PDB file of C-alpha atoms in Angstrom:
ATOM      1  CA  MET A   1     -14.131   0.924 -23.878  1.00 51.00           C
ATOM      2  CA  THR A   2     -16.098   1.771 -20.735  1.00 51.00           C
ATOM      3  CA  HIS A   3     -16.438   5.383 -19.270  1.00 58.00           C
ATOM      4  CA  VAL A   4     -14.431   6.039 -16.204  1.00 66.00           C
ATOM      5  CA  GLU A   5     -14.779   8.908 -13.919  1.00 77.00           C
ATOM      6  CA  PRO A   6     -11.940  11.278 -14.268  1.00 79.00           C
ATOM      7  CA  MET A   7      -9.370  11.533 -11.520  1.00 78.00           C
ATOM      8  CA  ASP A   8      -7.364  14.830 -10.441  1.00 80.00           C
ATOM      9  CA  PRO A   9      -3.703  13.998 -11.204  1.00 80.00           C
ATOM     10  CA  HIS A  10      -2.664  15.065  -7.682  1.00 77.00           C
ATOM     11  CA  GLU A  11      -4.967  12.531  -6.129  1.00 85.00           C
ATOM     12  CA  ALA A  12      -3.719   9.916  -8.513  1.00 79.00           C
ATOM     13  CA  PHE A  13       0.044  10.626  -7.391  1.00 76.00           C
ATOM     14  CA  ALA A  14      -0.969  10.544  -3.756  1.00 77.00           C
ATOM     15  CA  GLU A  15      -2.771   7.202  -4.267  1.00 79.00           C
ATOM     16  CA  LEU A  16       0.459   5.834  -6.160  1.00 75.00           C
ATOM     17  CA  GLY A  17       2.435   7.039  -3.154  1.00 75.00           C
ATOM     18  CA  ARG A  18       0.437   5.432  -0.514  1.00 78.00           C
ATOM     19  CA  ILE A  19       0.634   1.877  -1.984  1.00 71.00           C
ATOM     20  CA  ARG A  20       2.354  -0.413   0.546  1.00 71.00           C
ATOM     21  CA  LEU A  21       4.457  -2.952  -1.239  1.00 66.00           C
ATOM     22  CA  ALA A  22       3.803  -5.433   1.668  1.00 67.00           C
ATOM     23  CA  ASP A  23       0.031  -5.189   0.827  1.00 72.00           C
ATOM     24  CA  ILE A  24       0.057  -5.643  -2.990  1.00 75.00           C
ATOM     25  CA  ASP A  25       1.590  -8.045  -5.389  1.00 81.00           C
ATOM     26  CA  LEU A  26       3.451  -6.851  -8.595  1.00 80.00           C
ATOM     27  CA  ASP A  27       0.372  -7.728 -10.831  1.00 87.00           C
ATOM     28  CA  ALA A  28      -2.096  -5.743  -8.610  1.00 87.00           C
ATOM     29  CA  LEU A  29       0.459  -2.936  -8.671  1.00 85.00           C
ATOM     30  CA  LEU A  30       0.465  -2.885 -12.507  1.00 90.00           C
ATOM     31  CA  ASP A  31      -3.227  -3.107 -12.721  1.00 92.00           C
ATOM     32  CA  LYS A  32      -3.584  -0.251 -10.394  1.00 91.00           C
ATOM     33  CA  ILE A  33      -0.977   1.948 -12.519  1.00 91.00           C
ATOM     34  CA  ALA A  34      -3.065   1.035 -15.640  1.00 95.00           C
ATOM     35  CA  GLN A  35      -6.560   1.817 -14.076  1.00 94.00           C
ATOM     36  CA  LEU A  36      -5.118   5.093 -12.445  1.00 94.00           C
ATOM     37  CA  ALA A  37      -3.745   6.382 -15.553  1.00 95.00           C
ATOM     38  CA  LYS A  38      -6.762   5.848 -17.534  1.00 96.00           C
ATOM     39  CA  ARG A  39      -8.585   8.059 -15.088  1.00 95.00           C
ATOM     40  CA  THR A  40      -5.963  10.613 -14.705  1.00 95.00           C
ATOM     41  CA  ILE A  41      -4.514  11.314 -18.291  1.00 96.00           C
ATOM     42  CA  PRO A  42      -6.749  13.623 -20.394  1.00 95.00           C
ATOM     43  CA  GLY A  43      -7.704  11.918 -23.594  1.00 96.00           C
ATOM     44  CA  ALA A  44      -6.947   8.398 -22.471  1.00 97.00           C
ATOM     45  CA  SER A  45      -9.358   5.819 -23.918  1.00 97.00           C
ATOM     46  CA  GLU A  46      -7.361   2.717 -22.879  1.00 98.00           C
ATOM     47  CA  VAL A  47      -3.837   2.191 -21.118  1.00 97.00           C
ATOM     48  CA  SER A  48      -1.311  -0.650 -20.937  1.00 97.00           C
ATOM     49  CA  VAL A  49       1.952  -1.277 -19.303  1.00 95.00           C
ATOM     50  CA  THR A  50       4.815  -2.875 -21.212  1.00 94.00           C
ATOM     51  CA  LEU A  51       7.742  -4.436 -19.333  1.00 89.00           C
ATOM     52  CA  LEU A  52      10.873  -5.265 -21.045  1.00 88.00           C
ATOM     53  CA  HIS A  53      12.855  -7.989 -19.437  1.00 81.00           C
ATOM     54  CA  GLY A  54      16.045  -7.845 -21.552  1.00 76.00           C
ATOM     55  CA  ASN A  55      14.813  -7.816 -25.114  1.00 80.00           C
ATOM     56  CA  LYS A  56      11.602  -9.796 -24.301  1.00 89.00           C
ATOM     57  CA  PRO A  57       8.410  -7.522 -24.066  1.00 94.00           C
ATOM     58  CA  GLN A  58       5.244  -8.223 -22.415  1.00 93.00           C
ATOM     59  CA  THR A  59       2.072  -6.401 -21.641  1.00 96.00           C
ATOM     60  CA  ALA A  60       1.966  -6.482 -17.914  1.00 92.00           C
ATOM     61  CA  ALA A  61      -1.465  -4.823 -17.422  1.00 95.00           C
ATOM     62  CA  PHE A  62      -4.134  -3.445 -19.656  1.00 97.00           C
ATOM     63  CA  THR A  63      -7.592  -1.689 -19.167  1.00 97.00           C
ATOM     64  CA  GLY A  64      -8.952  -2.944 -22.366  1.00 96.00           C
ATOM     65  CA  GLU A  65      -8.424  -5.401 -25.123  1.00 97.00           C
ATOM     66  CA  LEU A  66      -7.616  -2.516 -27.702  1.00 97.00           C
ATOM     67  CA  ALA A  67      -4.467  -1.467 -25.652  1.00 97.00           C
ATOM     68  CA  ARG A  68      -3.278  -5.247 -25.248  1.00 97.00           C
ATOM     69  CA  ALA A  69      -3.723  -6.111 -28.943  1.00 97.00           C
ATOM     70  CA  LEU A  70      -2.023  -3.007 -30.079  1.00 97.00           C
ATOM     71  CA  ASP A  71       0.889  -3.791 -27.755  1.00 97.00           C
ATOM     72  CA  GLU A  72       1.042  -7.446 -29.063  1.00 96.00           C
ATOM     73  CA  LYS A  73       1.136  -6.100 -32.750  1.00 96.00           C
ATOM     74  CA  GLN A  74       4.222  -4.038 -31.832  1.00 96.00           C
ATOM     75  CA  TYR A  75       5.788  -7.107 -30.250  1.00 96.00           C
ATOM     76  CA  GLU A  76       5.036  -9.212 -33.381  1.00 95.00           C
ATOM     77  CA  ARG A  77       6.529  -6.490 -35.621  1.00 94.00           C
ATOM     78  CA  GLY A  78       9.563  -5.871 -33.421  1.00 93.00           C
ATOM     79  CA  TYR A  79       8.828  -2.100 -33.663  1.00 95.00           C
ATOM     80  CA  GLY A  80       6.422   0.495 -32.487  1.00 96.00           C
ATOM     81  CA  PRO A  81       6.036   3.563 -30.031  1.00 97.00           C
ATOM     82  CA  CYS A  82       5.833   1.470 -26.727  1.00 94.00           C
ATOM     83  CA  LEU A  83       8.840  -0.611 -27.677  1.00 94.00           C
ATOM     84  CA  GLN A  84      11.017   2.451 -28.611  1.00 95.00           C
ATOM     85  CA  ALA A  85       9.733   4.286 -25.482  1.00 94.00           C
ATOM     86  CA  ALA A  86      10.630   1.366 -23.189  1.00 92.00           C
ATOM     87  CA  GLU A  87      13.897   0.793 -24.849  1.00 90.00           C
ATOM     88  CA  SER A  88      14.984   4.537 -24.621  1.00 89.00           C
ATOM     89  CA  THR A  89      12.860   5.548 -21.561  1.00 87.00           C
ATOM     90  CA  SER A  90      11.669   8.533 -23.545  1.00 92.00           C
ATOM     91  CA  SER A  91       8.220   9.651 -24.537  1.00 96.00           C
ATOM     92  CA  LEU A  92       6.737   9.310 -28.029  1.00 96.00           C
ATOM     93  CA  MET A  93       3.435  10.588 -29.329  1.00 97.00           C
ATOM     94  CA  VAL A  94       1.705   9.338 -32.504  1.00 97.00           C
ATOM     95  CA  PRO A  95      -0.749  12.429 -32.976  1.00 98.00           C
ATOM     96  CA  ASP A  96      -2.900  10.607 -35.840  1.00 97.00           C
ATOM     97  CA  THR A  97      -2.264   6.791 -36.584  1.00 97.00           C
ATOM     98  CA  GLY A  98      -3.700   7.512 -39.966  1.00 95.00           C
ATOM     99  CA  SER A  99      -0.898   9.582 -41.150  1.00 96.00           C
ATOM    100  CA  GLU A 100       1.896   8.171 -39.050  1.00 96.00           C
ATOM    101  CA  GLN A 101       5.076   7.348 -40.981  1.00 95.00           C
ATOM    102  CA  ARG A 102       7.701   6.022 -38.324  1.00 95.00           C
ATOM    103  CA  TRP A 103       5.819   2.710 -37.789  1.00 93.00           C
ATOM    104  CA  PRO A 104       3.530   2.355 -40.772  1.00 86.00           C
ATOM    105  CA  GLY A 105       2.386  -1.284 -40.367  1.00 91.00           C
ATOM    106  CA  TRP A 106       1.558  -0.943 -36.728  1.00 95.00           C
ATOM    107  CA  ALA A 107      -0.214   2.652 -37.473  1.00 96.00           C
ATOM    108  CA  GLN A 108      -2.421   1.112 -39.976  1.00 95.00           C
ATOM    109  CA  THR A 109      -3.315  -1.520 -37.620  1.00 96.00           C
ATOM    110  CA  ALA A 110      -4.046   0.819 -34.954  1.00 97.00           C
ATOM    111  CA  ALA A 111      -6.035   3.209 -37.018  1.00 97.00           C
ATOM    112  CA  GLN A 112      -8.233   0.136 -38.348  1.00 96.00           C
ATOM    113  CA  ALA A 113      -8.791  -1.083 -34.633  1.00 97.00           C
ATOM    114  CA  GLY A 114     -10.064   2.444 -33.635  1.00 97.00           C
ATOM    115  CA  ALA A 115      -7.050   3.846 -31.884  1.00 98.00           C
ATOM    116  CA  HIS A 116      -6.186   7.271 -33.708  1.00 98.00           C
ATOM    117  CA  SER A 117      -3.590   8.555 -31.325  1.00 98.00           C
ATOM    118  CA  SER A 118      -1.213   7.143 -28.939  1.00 98.00           C
ATOM    119  CA  LEU A 119       1.321   8.466 -26.272  1.00 98.00           C
ATOM    120  CA  SER A 120       4.153   6.035 -24.856  1.00 97.00           C
ATOM    121  CA  VAL A 121       6.204   7.166 -21.702  1.00 96.00           C
ATOM    122  CA  GLY A 122       9.238   5.088 -20.888  1.00 93.00           C
ATOM    123  CA  LEU A 123       9.463   3.752 -17.341  1.00 88.00           C
ATOM    124  CA  PRO A 124      13.113   3.335 -16.018  1.00 78.00           C
ATOM    125  CA  VAL A 125      12.388   0.578 -13.586  1.00 71.00           C
ATOM    126  CA  HIS A 126      15.607  -1.309 -12.916  1.00 67.00           C
ATOM    127  CA  GLU A 127      18.847  -1.797 -14.768  1.00 64.00           C
ATOM    128  CA  GLN A 128      17.594  -5.141 -16.324  1.00 69.00           C
ATOM    129  CA  VAL A 129      13.919  -4.070 -16.535  1.00 71.00           C
ATOM    130  CA  THR A 130      12.539  -1.066 -18.330  1.00 84.00           C
ATOM    131  CA  GLY A 131       8.972  -0.407 -19.433  1.00 90.00           C
ATOM    132  CA  ALA A 132       6.358   1.966 -21.045  1.00 93.00           C
ATOM    133  CA  LEU A 133       3.151   3.525 -20.137  1.00 96.00           C
ATOM    134  CA  ASN A 134       1.059   3.359 -23.178  1.00 97.00           C
ATOM    135  CA  ILE A 135      -1.916   5.539 -23.622  1.00 98.00           C
ATOM    136  CA  TYR A 136      -4.254   4.989 -26.568  1.00 98.00           C
ATOM    137  CA  ALA A 137      -7.110   7.491 -27.741  1.00 98.00           C
ATOM    138  CA  THR A 138      -9.880   6.948 -30.044  1.00 97.00           C
ATOM    139  CA  THR A 139      -9.759  10.375 -31.632  1.00 97.00           C
ATOM    140  CA  PRO A 140      -6.744  11.925 -33.583  1.00 98.00           C
ATOM    141  CA  ASN A 141      -4.586  14.692 -31.741  1.00 97.00           C
ATOM    142  CA  ALA A 142      -6.007  13.638 -28.327  1.00 97.00           C
ATOM    143  CA  PHE A 143      -3.060  14.576 -26.166  1.00 97.00           C
ATOM    144  CA  ASP A 144      -2.176  18.272 -25.677  1.00 97.00           C
ATOM    145  CA  ASP A 145       0.867  19.467 -23.785  1.00 96.00           C
ATOM    146  CA  ASP A 146      -0.933  19.417 -20.437  1.00 95.00           C
ATOM    147  CA  ALA A 147      -1.918  15.729 -21.205  1.00 96.00           C
ATOM    148  CA  ILE A 148       1.638  14.776 -22.171  1.00 96.00           C
ATOM    149  CA  ALA A 149       3.084  16.613 -18.776  1.00 95.00           C
ATOM    150  CA  ILE A 150       0.628  14.581 -16.723  1.00 94.00           C
ATOM    151  CA  ALA A 151       1.237  11.485 -18.399  1.00 95.00           C
ATOM    152  CA  GLN A 152       5.247  11.987 -17.890  1.00 95.00           C
ATOM    153  CA  THR A 153       4.748  12.917 -14.167  1.00 92.00           C
ATOM    154  CA  PHE A 154       2.468   9.911 -13.755  1.00 90.00           C
ATOM    155  CA  ALA A 155       5.166   7.672 -15.479  1.00 91.00           C
ATOM    156  CA  GLY A 156       7.724   9.052 -12.957  1.00 87.00           C
ATOM    157  CA  PHE A 157       5.427   8.174  -9.921  1.00 83.00           C
ATOM    158  CA  ALA A 158       4.623   4.775 -11.532  1.00 86.00           C
ATOM    159  CA  ALA A 159       8.458   3.971 -12.178  1.00 82.00           C
ATOM    160  CA  VAL A 160       9.246   4.774  -8.504  1.00 79.00           C
ATOM    161  CA  GLY A 161       6.645   2.399  -7.451  1.00 70.00           C
ATOM    162  CA  LEU A 162       7.589  -0.351  -9.823  1.00 74.00           C
ATOM    163  CA  ALA A 163      11.479   0.058  -8.909  1.00 68.00           C
ATOM    164  CA  ASN A 164      10.476  -0.177  -5.290  1.00 62.00           C
ATOM    165  CA  ALA A 165       8.353  -3.147  -5.839  1.00 60.00           C
ATOM    166  CA  HIS A 166      11.373  -4.796  -7.670  1.00 54.00           C
ATOM    167  CA  LEU A 167      13.721  -3.902  -4.773  1.00 53.00           C
ATOM    168  CA  TYR A 168      11.072  -5.155  -2.193  1.00 49.00           C
ATOM    169  CA  GLY A 169      10.767  -8.439  -4.150  1.00 48.00           C
ATOM    170  CA  THR A 170      14.497  -9.051  -4.440  1.00 48.00           C
ATOM    171  CA  GLN A 171      14.820  -8.309  -0.734  1.00 49.00           C
ATOM    172  CA  ALA A 172      11.929 -10.701   0.335  1.00 47.00           C
ATOM    173  CA  ILE A 173      13.765 -13.444  -1.896  1.00 50.00           C
ATOM    174  CA  LEU A 174      17.061 -12.835  -0.220  1.00 49.00           C
ATOM    175  CA  ALA A 175      15.551 -12.773   3.293  1.00 51.00           C
ATOM    176  CA  GLY A 176      13.901 -16.066   2.431  1.00 53.00           C
ATOM    177  CA  HIS A 177      17.326 -17.574   1.472  1.00 47.00           C
ATOM    178  CA  MET A 178      18.752 -16.245   4.497  1.00 61.00           C
ATOM    179  CA  GLN A 179      16.095 -17.744   6.675  1.00 63.00           C
ATOM    180  CA  LYS A 180      16.690 -21.209   5.056  1.00 63.00           C
ATOM    181  CA  ALA A 181      20.528 -21.101   5.379  1.00 60.00           C
ATOM    182  CA  MET A 182      19.973 -20.029   9.239  1.00 60.00           C
ATOM    183  CA  GLU A 183      17.722 -23.087   9.599  1.00 65.00           C
ATOM    184  CA  SER A 184      20.003 -25.612   7.717  1.00 62.00           C
ATOM    185  CA  ARG A 185      22.727 -24.272  10.037  1.00 57.00           C
ATOM    186  CA  ALA A 186      20.790 -24.920  13.106  1.00 53.00           C
ATOM    187  CA  VAL A 187      20.118 -28.467  12.083  1.00 53.00           C
ATOM    188  CA  ILE A 188      23.832 -29.142  11.396  1.00 56.00           C
ATOM    189  CA  GLU A 189      24.984 -27.750  14.709  1.00 55.00           C
TER     190      GLU A 189
END
């Protein structure tokens, strides 16, 4: 885990709001979200973004191997805070992985890997796609009420950006199909 310079939440929200979807692809947007969240949310050591397409989860972006590995452990087990947050679009905190009882196998793995608390905030992206912003900390009880409020606000801004990117991509595909149809029609006439 590398040290990053903290960022004021208002600056991060403004930066998310200035992203032009025509200038960035979805992978770059997801990476930007993870990097900004790591700099913005107090207590964050590593961050990942989980996307659920139907019931299939994937770590779409991550700031470090710890976040990716802990997400993957949840997918293997079929349970964990990021999966539950993504499915319910709610916020779930694990104050101390050493004493966590809701997801015992995952919590033990997280504690052994050096993640001693986590916060997962649901991202309602689209009807068929949901996700979660997953924040991992190397200390227990890393997220106070202010950190949780910042994470939830950040996730709201990120969800809007992701929903817009999804709609933008859908519209671009439809425009491409329309263009091909128009070209085919011109050839026929």
